[in-house]
Amino acid sequence: MRLRYYGSFTLLFMIVVGWYVYNTDPQKLPVNVANHTLNLPIALWIVGVVLLFFIFTLLFILSGSIANLWQRYKQKRDFEKLTEQIVSQNTKEHFILEKYHNPHFATLSKILARFKLEADLNSQESGCEKVDQLFSLYARVSQAEDVKWRKYNLDPSNPFYIQNLQNKIHHDLKQAQQILKKEGYSPALKRQALIDLIQRGSFKEIPKALKGASELLDKSVLEVLLRAFWDKRVGMELAEIGNLCVQIGCNKQEYLQMAVDAKTFLSPDDWYKFFELLAAEDEQAEKAFLYVLLDLEMIEQARDRLSTHPQDEFLIIKAYLELKKSDKNYPLNIFFGLKSKI
């Protein structure tokens, strides 16, 4: 029953009872209260009792409503804490378990804490504004947009945080330079920034970026750098590129593939000089240099080079030379384990 209906009914009830009693017995009844005598009609005393009963009843009802409001407030706070935990488990590396008034929420919190939560962008909206807003930002990031996280403080290891930084780099190459200069970013992200700089940076920007990022150099960076160098987009000398190859530590097969790739882009003279330099600095490049010599028909130089190696080394290459000496020509790539181009 709503309070206004209950109050209206009580007021009407008091008027009817008071009117009836007063018309039945209009006499007054004296009552001593704190050394004072109150001489009031009996009807008024009865109405006062009903009014007092109404007040106590109203207080009882209100106390129950207040208790219910307090319980709902605590449940709402528990729900907000649990929602915050779910968001934190997805956005941060570490989170803190909160205290809950409802033991069921506390148990559910501990259960969720044992799982690693990942965002499913194909799922339906939850109806929780904070969660759905986060998913909206995630969706924009996945569409290569550059977003601001606002109230969401994502951990740097979060994949969407990393992807958003990559989006920033894609939209503005200056972001790549800033990421390379600042501390706190993961080596993987810095390496991606370096690759973006190599792919889209200017002729002079790339050498500058490489000088301050020697610890980031690996074979994935070298592959992109070599492609840029072959395309003449990098202001570096052959010796500088060669030193980087040696520093990273390529194996025999990688050097050999490098020789095959470089043939299309370098002049015969530069091709020869580059792999002569590599072979002088790294024995792993010896086979690649022999390939260059034989492809350039520098047969005597190849024989002289082979003579410095043990008899049982590079036997298949020596076999190629013997066959060539007997005027039996076969594709060079076969003897180096390379697929011949059709």
mmCIF file of C-alpha atoms in Angstrom:
data_model
loop_
_atom_site.group_PDB
_atom_site.id
_atom_site.type_symbol
_atom_site.label_atom_id
_atom_site.label_comp_id
_atom_site.label_asym_id
_atom_site.label_seq_id
_atom_site.Cartn_x
_atom_site.Cartn_y
_atom_site.Cartn_z
ATOM 1 C CA MET A 1 0.000 0.000 0.000
ATOM 2 C CA ARG A 2 1.400 3.381 -0.934
ATOM 3 C CA LEU A 3 1.993 5.785 1.931
ATOM 4 C CA ARG A 4 -0.242 8.512 0.552
ATOM 5 C CA TYR A 5 -3.188 6.125 0.356
ATOM 6 C CA TYR A 6 -2.484 4.858 3.846
ATOM 7 C CA GLY A 7 -2.192 8.445 5.164
ATOM 8 C CA SER A 8 -5.398 9.533 3.442
ATOM 9 C CA PHE A 9 -7.278 6.535 4.795
ATOM 10 C CA THR A 10 -5.973 7.144 8.315
ATOM 11 C CA LEU A 11 -6.945 10.823 8.189
ATOM 12 C CA LEU A 12 -10.447 9.936 6.998
ATOM 13 C CA PHE A 13 -10.713 7.239 9.656
ATOM 14 C CA MET A 14 -9.730 9.702 12.422
ATOM 15 C CA ILE A 15 -12.311 12.252 11.221
ATOM 16 C CA VAL A 16 -15.112 9.691 11.118
ATOM 17 C CA VAL A 17 -14.209 8.152 14.514
ATOM 18 C CA GLY A 18 -13.776 11.564 16.134
ATOM 19 C CA TRP A 19 -17.058 12.858 14.744
ATOM 20 C CA TYR A 20 -18.935 9.706 15.821
ATOM 21 C CA VAL A 21 -17.521 9.639 19.363
ATOM 22 C CA TYR A 22 -18.029 13.355 19.864
ATOM 23 C CA ASN A 23 -21.663 13.105 18.784
ATOM 24 C CA THR A 24 -22.190 10.076 21.003
ATOM 25 C CA ASP A 25 -20.436 11.457 24.085
ATOM 26 C CA PRO A 26 -19.282 15.082 23.968
ATOM 27 C CA GLN A 27 -17.971 14.999 27.550
ATOM 28 C CA LYS A 28 -14.416 15.972 28.370
ATOM 29 C CA LEU A 29 -11.859 13.726 30.046
ATOM 30 C CA PRO A 30 -9.182 15.352 32.257
ATOM 31 C CA VAL A 31 -5.710 13.737 32.115
ATOM 32 C CA ASN A 32 -2.671 14.730 34.205
ATOM 33 C CA VAL A 33 0.476 15.075 32.124
ATOM 34 C CA ALA A 34 3.720 16.393 33.723
ATOM 35 C CA ASN A 35 1.982 18.320 36.510
ATOM 36 C CA HIS A 36 -0.463 19.710 34.003
ATOM 37 C CA THR A 37 -4.068 18.736 33.504
ATOM 38 C CA LEU A 38 -5.364 18.421 30.008
ATOM 39 C CA ASN A 39 -9.143 18.578 29.861
ATOM 40 C CA LEU A 40 -10.039 17.494 26.320
ATOM 41 C CA PRO A 41 -13.065 15.801 24.743
ATOM 42 C CA ILE A 42 -13.013 12.007 24.757
ATOM 43 C CA ALA A 43 -13.249 12.041 20.952
ATOM 44 C CA LEU A 44 -10.022 14.044 20.739
ATOM 45 C CA TRP A 45 -8.201 11.601 23.036
ATOM 46 C CA ILE A 46 -9.299 8.691 20.843
ATOM 47 C CA VAL A 47 -8.211 10.521 17.672
ATOM 48 C CA GLY A 48 -4.841 11.225 19.363
ATOM 49 C CA VAL A 49 -4.352 7.523 20.081
ATOM 50 C CA VAL A 50 -5.177 6.658 16.465
ATOM 51 C CA LEU A 51 -2.761 9.393 15.307
ATOM 52 C CA LEU A 52 -0.037 8.025 17.581
ATOM 53 C CA PHE A 53 -0.659 4.545 16.218
ATOM 54 C CA PHE A 54 -0.415 5.943 12.685
ATOM 55 C CA ILE A 55 2.916 7.670 13.448
ATOM 56 C CA PHE A 56 4.491 4.500 14.879
ATOM 57 C CA THR A 57 3.168 2.458 11.974
ATOM 58 C CA LEU A 58 4.605 5.008 9.549
ATOM 59 C CA LEU A 59 8.006 4.867 11.277
ATOM 60 C CA PHE A 60 7.957 1.069 11.065
ATOM 61 C CA ILE A 61 7.149 1.162 7.356
ATOM 62 C CA LEU A 62 9.780 3.824 6.673
ATOM 63 C CA SER A 63 12.441 1.904 8.594
ATOM 64 C CA GLY A 64 11.760 -1.122 6.383
ATOM 65 C CA SER A 65 11.958 1.019 3.245
ATOM 66 C CA ILE A 66 15.205 2.609 4.399
ATOM 67 C CA ALA A 67 16.630 -0.849 5.110
ATOM 68 C CA ASN A 68 15.612 -1.988 1.625
ATOM 69 C CA LEU A 69 17.175 1.114 0.067
ATOM 70 C CA TRP A 70 20.397 0.435 1.973
ATOM 71 C CA GLN A 71 20.421 -3.177 0.804
ATOM 72 C CA ARG A 72 19.846 -2.110 -2.805
ATOM 73 C CA TYR A 73 22.645 0.442 -2.492
ATOM 74 C CA LYS A 74 25.046 -2.245 -1.211
ATOM 75 C CA GLN A 75 24.012 -4.594 -4.029
ATOM 76 C CA LYS A 76 24.597 -1.824 -6.565
ATOM 77 C CA ARG A 77 28.058 -1.152 -5.096
ATOM 78 C CA ASP A 78 28.839 -4.882 -5.209
ATOM 79 C CA PHE A 79 27.757 -5.001 -8.844
ATOM 80 C CA GLU A 80 29.907 -1.970 -9.698
ATOM 81 C CA LYS A 81 32.913 -3.559 -7.974
ATOM 82 C CA LEU A 82 32.400 -6.818 -9.876
ATOM 83 C CA THR A 83 32.042 -4.929 -13.166
ATOM 84 C CA GLU A 84 35.228 -3.010 -12.410
ATOM 85 C CA GLN A 85 37.025 -6.294 -11.701
ATOM 86 C CA ILE A 86 35.883 -7.745 -15.039
ATOM 87 C CA VAL A 87 37.089 -4.640 -16.883
ATOM 88 C CA SER A 88 40.383 -4.669 -14.955
ATOM 89 C CA GLN A 89 40.974 -8.350 -15.684
ATOM 90 C CA ASN A 90 40.723 -7.555 -19.370
ATOM 91 C CA THR A 91 42.540 -4.216 -19.484
ATOM 92 C CA LYS A 92 45.250 -4.630 -16.859
ATOM 93 C CA GLU A 93 47.949 -7.112 -15.978
ATOM 94 C CA HIS A 94 47.080 -7.029 -12.268
ATOM 95 C CA PHE A 95 43.941 -6.181 -10.297
ATOM 96 C CA ILE A 96 42.827 -6.069 -6.641
ATOM 97 C CA LEU A 97 40.066 -8.233 -5.179
ATOM 98 C CA GLU A 98 37.503 -6.037 -3.430
ATOM 99 C CA LYS A 99 35.427 -6.779 -0.334
ATOM 100 C CA TYR A 100 31.725 -7.462 -0.914
ATOM 101 C CA HIS A 101 28.648 -7.227 1.304
ATOM 102 C CA ASN A 102 26.905 -10.046 -0.545
ATOM 103 C CA PRO A 103 28.745 -13.383 -0.055
ATOM 104 C CA HIS A 104 27.553 -14.609 -3.469
ATOM 105 C CA PHE A 105 29.213 -11.643 -5.170
ATOM 106 C CA ALA A 106 32.376 -12.341 -3.166
ATOM 107 C CA THR A 107 32.425 -15.972 -4.322
ATOM 108 C CA LEU A 108 31.732 -14.982 -7.938
ATOM 109 C CA SER A 109 34.582 -12.457 -7.747
ATOM 110 C CA LYS A 110 37.003 -15.167 -6.637
ATOM 111 C CA ILE A 111 35.767 -17.496 -9.391
ATOM 112 C CA LEU A 112 36.304 -14.860 -12.074
ATOM 113 C CA ALA A 113 39.758 -14.107 -10.674
ATOM 114 C CA ARG A 114 40.838 -17.621 -11.657
ATOM 115 C CA PHE A 115 40.170 -16.955 -15.349
ATOM 116 C CA LYS A 116 41.941 -14.881 -17.975
ATOM 117 C CA LEU A 117 39.268 -12.739 -19.605
ATOM 118 C CA GLU A 118 39.506 -11.794 -23.286
ATOM 119 C CA ALA A 119 37.212 -9.517 -25.278
ATOM 120 C CA ASP A 120 34.953 -11.082 -27.919
ATOM 121 C CA LEU A 121 34.043 -8.272 -30.301
ATOM 122 C CA ASN A 122 31.409 -10.441 -31.981
ATOM 123 C CA SER A 123 29.361 -10.766 -28.779
ATOM 124 C CA GLN A 124 26.122 -8.884 -28.078
ATOM 125 C CA GLU A 125 25.975 -5.768 -25.936
ATOM 126 C CA SER A 126 25.754 -6.436 -22.217
ATOM 127 C CA GLY A 127 23.628 -3.449 -21.228
ATOM 128 C CA CYS A 128 26.388 -2.305 -18.855
ATOM 129 C CA GLU A 129 27.508 1.102 -20.113
ATOM 130 C CA LYS A 130 31.113 0.867 -18.924
ATOM 131 C CA VAL A 131 31.674 -2.538 -20.544
ATOM 132 C CA ASP A 132 29.900 -1.671 -23.787
ATOM 133 C CA GLN A 133 31.822 1.612 -24.129
ATOM 134 C CA LEU A 134 35.096 -0.303 -23.743
ATOM 135 C CA PHE A 135 34.032 -2.779 -26.420
ATOM 136 C CA SER A 136 33.096 0.125 -28.680
ATOM 137 C CA LEU A 137 36.652 1.474 -28.343
ATOM 138 C CA TYR A 138 38.068 -2.000 -28.987
ATOM 139 C CA ALA A 139 36.003 -2.257 -32.183
ATOM 140 C CA ARG A 140 37.299 1.092 -33.405
ATOM 141 C CA VAL A 141 40.890 0.038 -32.684
ATOM 142 C CA SER A 142 40.394 -3.201 -34.636
ATOM 143 C CA GLN A 143 39.233 -1.043 -37.571
ATOM 144 C CA ALA A 144 42.605 0.764 -37.532
ATOM 145 C CA GLU A 145 41.291 3.908 -35.827
ATOM 146 C CA ASP A 146 43.391 5.937 -33.400
ATOM 147 C CA VAL A 147 41.317 6.216 -30.190
ATOM 148 C CA LYS A 148 41.721 7.884 -26.794
ATOM 149 C CA TRP A 149 41.049 5.564 -23.872
ATOM 150 C CA ARG A 150 39.680 8.339 -21.615
ATOM 151 C CA LYS A 151 38.713 6.702 -18.274
ATOM 152 C CA TYR A 152 40.129 3.295 -19.232
ATOM 153 C CA ASN A 153 43.709 2.993 -18.056
ATOM 154 C CA LEU A 154 44.909 0.068 -20.159
ATOM 155 C CA ASP A 155 48.039 -1.863 -19.290
ATOM 156 C CA PRO A 156 50.822 -1.509 -21.913
ATOM 157 C CA SER A 157 50.689 -5.290 -22.428
ATOM 158 C CA ASN A 158 47.021 -5.185 -23.466
ATOM 159 C CA PRO A 159 46.803 -6.253 -27.158
ATOM 160 C CA PHE A 160 44.313 -3.477 -27.993
ATOM 161 C CA TYR A 161 46.598 -0.913 -26.350
ATOM 162 C CA ILE A 162 49.470 -2.156 -28.502
ATOM 163 C CA GLN A 163 47.322 -2.227 -31.633
ATOM 164 C CA ASN A 164 46.156 1.322 -30.957
ATOM 165 C CA LEU A 165 49.782 2.464 -30.738
ATOM 166 C CA GLN A 166 50.407 0.720 -34.045
ATOM 167 C CA ASN A 167 47.436 2.614 -35.476
ATOM 168 C CA LYS A 168 48.995 5.856 -34.214
ATOM 169 C CA ILE A 169 52.256 4.949 -35.943
ATOM 170 C CA HIS A 170 50.397 4.197 -39.163
ATOM 171 C CA HIS A 171 48.589 7.553 -39.088
ATOM 172 C CA ASP A 172 51.601 9.602 -38.032
ATOM 173 C CA LEU A 173 55.185 8.406 -38.481
ATOM 174 C CA LYS A 174 56.341 10.848 -35.787
ATOM 175 C CA GLN A 175 54.687 8.527 -33.276
ATOM 176 C CA ALA A 176 57.186 5.841 -34.314
ATOM 177 C CA GLN A 177 60.078 8.176 -33.545
ATOM 178 C CA GLN A 178 58.613 9.030 -30.133
ATOM 179 C CA ILE A 179 58.086 5.356 -29.261
ATOM 180 C CA LEU A 180 61.699 4.576 -30.173
ATOM 181 C CA LYS A 181 62.972 7.402 -27.953
ATOM 182 C CA LYS A 182 60.807 6.806 -24.863
ATOM 183 C CA GLU A 183 61.240 4.166 -22.186
ATOM 184 C CA GLY A 184 58.450 1.880 -21.033
ATOM 185 C CA TYR A 185 57.407 0.425 -24.377
ATOM 186 C CA SER A 186 57.949 -3.268 -25.091
ATOM 187 C CA PRO A 187 60.795 -4.324 -27.434
ATOM 188 C CA ALA A 188 58.193 -5.853 -29.788
ATOM 189 C CA LEU A 189 56.354 -2.529 -30.143
ATOM 190 C CA LYS A 190 59.594 -0.586 -30.586
ATOM 191 C CA ARG A 191 60.682 -3.091 -33.207
ATOM 192 C CA GLN A 192 57.388 -2.580 -35.060
ATOM 193 C CA ALA A 193 57.909 1.185 -34.877
ATOM 194 C CA LEU A 194 61.392 0.727 -36.323
ATOM 195 C CA ILE A 195 60.031 -1.429 -39.162
ATOM 196 C CA ASP A 196 57.419 1.233 -39.962
ATOM 197 C CA LEU A 197 60.132 3.879 -40.060
ATOM 198 C CA ILE A 198 62.214 1.765 -42.420
ATOM 199 C CA GLN A 199 59.231 1.093 -44.682
ATOM 200 C CA ARG A 200 57.937 4.670 -44.852
ATOM 201 C CA GLY A 201 60.703 6.895 -43.524
ATOM 202 C CA SER A 202 62.748 9.328 -45.557
ATOM 203 C CA PHE A 203 66.209 8.675 -47.006
ATOM 204 C CA LYS A 204 67.915 10.296 -43.981
ATOM 205 C CA GLU A 205 65.484 9.282 -41.231
ATOM 206 C CA ILE A 206 66.200 5.557 -41.471
ATOM 207 C CA PRO A 207 69.959 5.668 -40.655
ATOM 208 C CA LYS A 208 69.220 7.964 -37.683
ATOM 209 C CA ALA A 209 66.602 5.569 -36.353
ATOM 210 C CA LEU A 210 68.938 2.586 -36.713
ATOM 211 C CA LYS A 211 71.767 4.262 -34.787
ATOM 212 C CA GLY A 212 69.658 4.540 -31.649
ATOM 213 C CA ALA A 213 67.994 1.144 -31.926
ATOM 214 C CA SER A 214 70.800 -1.372 -32.298
ATOM 215 C CA GLU A 215 69.317 -3.580 -29.552
ATOM 216 C CA LEU A 216 66.120 -3.947 -31.600
ATOM 217 C CA LEU A 217 67.786 -5.321 -34.697
ATOM 218 C CA ASP A 218 66.839 -8.863 -35.590
ATOM 219 C CA LYS A 219 66.185 -10.841 -38.762
ATOM 220 C CA SER A 220 62.665 -9.447 -39.195
ATOM 221 C CA VAL A 221 64.046 -5.890 -39.147
ATOM 222 C CA LEU A 222 66.954 -6.874 -41.398
ATOM 223 C CA GLU A 223 64.579 -8.330 -43.990
ATOM 224 C CA VAL A 224 62.674 -5.027 -44.227
ATOM 225 C CA LEU A 225 65.897 -3.007 -44.174
ATOM 226 C CA LEU A 226 67.429 -5.016 -47.017
ATOM 227 C CA ARG A 227 64.306 -4.563 -49.118
ATOM 228 C CA ALA A 228 64.488 -0.799 -48.543
ATOM 229 C CA PHE A 229 68.213 -0.842 -49.332
ATOM 230 C CA TRP A 230 67.699 -2.806 -52.558
ATOM 231 C CA ASP A 231 65.057 -0.211 -53.528
ATOM 232 C CA LYS A 232 67.583 2.574 -52.804
ATOM 233 C CA ARG A 233 65.409 4.134 -50.091
ATOM 234 C CA VAL A 234 68.097 4.041 -47.391
ATOM 235 C CA GLY A 235 71.036 6.428 -47.206
ATOM 236 C CA MET A 236 73.582 3.793 -46.135
ATOM 237 C CA GLU A 237 76.750 2.335 -47.595
ATOM 238 C CA LEU A 238 77.225 -1.322 -48.557
ATOM 239 C CA ALA A 239 79.686 -1.704 -45.693
ATOM 240 C CA GLU A 240 77.163 -0.429 -43.148
ATOM 241 C CA ILE A 241 74.500 -2.870 -44.331
ATOM 242 C CA GLY A 242 77.054 -5.662 -44.347
ATOM 243 C CA ASN A 243 78.076 -4.927 -40.763
ATOM 244 C CA LEU A 244 74.428 -5.089 -39.693
ATOM 245 C CA CYS A 245 74.046 -8.490 -41.359
ATOM 246 C CA VAL A 246 77.085 -9.776 -39.487
ATOM 247 C CA GLN A 247 75.883 -8.214 -36.233
ATOM 248 C CA ILE A 248 72.491 -9.904 -36.455
ATOM 249 C CA GLY A 249 74.075 -13.252 -37.331
ATOM 250 C CA CYS A 250 72.581 -14.793 -40.455
ATOM 251 C CA ASN A 251 73.149 -18.459 -41.272
ATOM 252 C CA LYS A 252 74.480 -19.929 -44.528
ATOM 253 C CA GLN A 253 71.074 -20.391 -46.117
ATOM 254 C CA GLU A 254 69.945 -16.876 -45.209
ATOM 255 C CA TYR A 255 73.090 -15.366 -46.719
ATOM 256 C CA LEU A 256 72.563 -17.477 -49.827
ATOM 257 C CA GLN A 257 68.964 -16.309 -50.213
ATOM 258 C CA MET A 258 70.168 -12.761 -49.642
ATOM 259 C CA ALA A 259 72.582 -13.171 -52.546
ATOM 260 C CA VAL A 260 69.776 -14.388 -54.814
ATOM 261 C CA ASP A 261 67.526 -11.461 -53.817
ATOM 262 C CA ALA A 262 70.269 -8.837 -54.135
ATOM 263 C CA LYS A 263 71.203 -9.865 -57.682
ATOM 264 C CA THR A 264 68.144 -8.118 -59.121
ATOM 265 C CA PHE A 265 68.844 -4.807 -57.366
ATOM 266 C CA LEU A 266 72.622 -4.409 -57.217
ATOM 267 C CA SER A 267 75.018 -3.834 -60.046
ATOM 268 C CA PRO A 268 77.419 -6.793 -60.667
ATOM 269 C CA ASP A 269 80.260 -4.778 -59.143
ATOM 270 C CA ASP A 270 78.292 -3.841 -55.993
ATOM 271 C CA TRP A 271 76.950 -7.375 -55.743
ATOM 272 C CA TYR A 272 80.476 -8.736 -55.761
ATOM 273 C CA LYS A 273 81.834 -6.168 -53.282
ATOM 274 C CA PHE A 274 78.957 -6.622 -50.860
ATOM 275 C CA PHE A 275 79.320 -10.387 -50.517
ATOM 276 C CA GLU A 276 83.099 -10.222 -50.542
ATOM 277 C CA LEU A 277 82.766 -7.962 -47.502
ATOM 278 C CA LEU A 278 80.292 -10.332 -45.839
ATOM 279 C CA ALA A 279 82.498 -13.364 -46.440
ATOM 280 C CA ALA A 280 85.502 -11.535 -44.986
ATOM 281 C CA GLU A 281 83.552 -10.696 -41.824
ATOM 282 C CA ASP A 282 81.470 -13.859 -41.393
ATOM 283 C CA GLU A 283 82.388 -17.382 -42.553
ATOM 284 C CA GLN A 284 78.659 -18.171 -42.749
ATOM 285 C CA ALA A 285 78.541 -15.958 -45.873
ATOM 286 C CA GLU A 286 81.254 -17.940 -47.716
ATOM 287 C CA LYS A 287 78.818 -20.108 -49.645
ATOM 288 C CA ALA A 288 76.838 -17.050 -50.730
ATOM 289 C CA PHE A 289 80.031 -15.390 -51.976
ATOM 290 C CA LEU A 290 80.943 -18.502 -53.956
ATOM 291 C CA TYR A 291 77.495 -18.369 -55.546
ATOM 292 C CA VAL A 292 78.090 -14.736 -56.555
ATOM 293 C CA LEU A 293 81.487 -15.605 -58.045
ATOM 294 C CA LEU A 294 80.140 -18.504 -60.071
ATOM 295 C CA ASP A 295 77.064 -16.604 -61.234
ATOM 296 C CA LEU A 296 79.332 -13.805 -62.456
ATOM 297 C CA GLU A 297 81.457 -16.423 -64.256
ATOM 298 C CA MET A 298 84.471 -15.559 -62.108
ATOM 299 C CA ILE A 299 85.593 -19.168 -62.270
ATOM 300 C CA GLU A 300 89.278 -18.717 -61.439
ATOM 301 C CA GLN A 301 88.503 -16.559 -58.436
ATOM 302 C CA ALA A 302 86.075 -19.230 -57.231
ATOM 303 C CA ARG A 303 88.747 -21.936 -57.654
ATOM 304 C CA ASP A 304 91.262 -19.847 -55.733
ATOM 305 C CA ARG A 305 88.692 -19.299 -52.992
ATOM 306 C CA LEU A 306 87.897 -23.004 -52.754
ATOM 307 C CA SER A 307 91.575 -23.888 -52.537
ATOM 308 C CA THR A 308 91.767 -22.169 -49.158
ATOM 309 C CA HIS A 309 89.171 -24.532 -47.720
ATOM 310 C CA PRO A 310 89.629 -28.179 -46.643
ATOM 311 C CA GLN A 311 89.327 -30.802 -49.399
ATOM 312 C CA ASP A 312 86.076 -32.246 -48.050
ATOM 313 C CA GLU A 313 84.305 -28.864 -47.881
ATOM 314 C CA PHE A 314 82.025 -27.545 -50.647
ATOM 315 C CA LEU A 315 82.341 -30.823 -52.574
ATOM 316 C CA ILE A 316 79.189 -30.250 -54.593
ATOM 317 C CA ILE A 317 80.418 -26.837 -55.702
ATOM 318 C CA LYS A 318 83.739 -28.415 -56.691
ATOM 319 C CA ALA A 319 81.766 -30.973 -58.665
ATOM 320 C CA TYR A 320 80.043 -28.151 -60.520
ATOM 321 C CA LEU A 321 83.417 -26.697 -61.468
ATOM 322 C CA GLU A 322 84.651 -30.075 -62.694
ATOM 323 C CA LEU A 323 81.556 -30.514 -64.834
ATOM 324 C CA LYS A 324 81.933 -27.005 -66.209
ATOM 325 C CA LYS A 325 85.576 -27.746 -66.987
ATOM 326 C CA SER A 326 84.389 -30.725 -69.051
ATOM 327 C CA ASP A 327 81.968 -28.431 -70.950
ATOM 328 C CA LYS A 328 78.994 -29.960 -69.171
ATOM 329 C CA ASN A 329 76.748 -27.111 -68.142
ATOM 330 C CA TYR A 330 74.025 -27.449 -65.525
ATOM 331 C CA PRO A 331 71.948 -24.767 -63.749
ATOM 332 C CA LEU A 332 74.002 -23.248 -60.951
ATOM 333 C CA ASN A 333 71.028 -23.139 -58.565
ATOM 334 C CA ILE A 334 70.832 -26.942 -58.455
ATOM 335 C CA PHE A 335 74.269 -27.175 -56.878
ATOM 336 C CA PHE A 336 73.337 -24.622 -54.215
ATOM 337 C CA GLY A 337 69.995 -26.189 -53.330
ATOM 338 C CA LEU A 338 68.017 -23.347 -54.912
ATOM 339 C CA LYS A 339 64.930 -23.725 -57.068
ATOM 340 C CA SER A 340 65.575 -22.725 -60.623
ATOM 341 C CA LYS A 341 63.351 -19.964 -61.980
ATOM 342 C CA ILE A 342 61.100 -21.119 -64.806
#
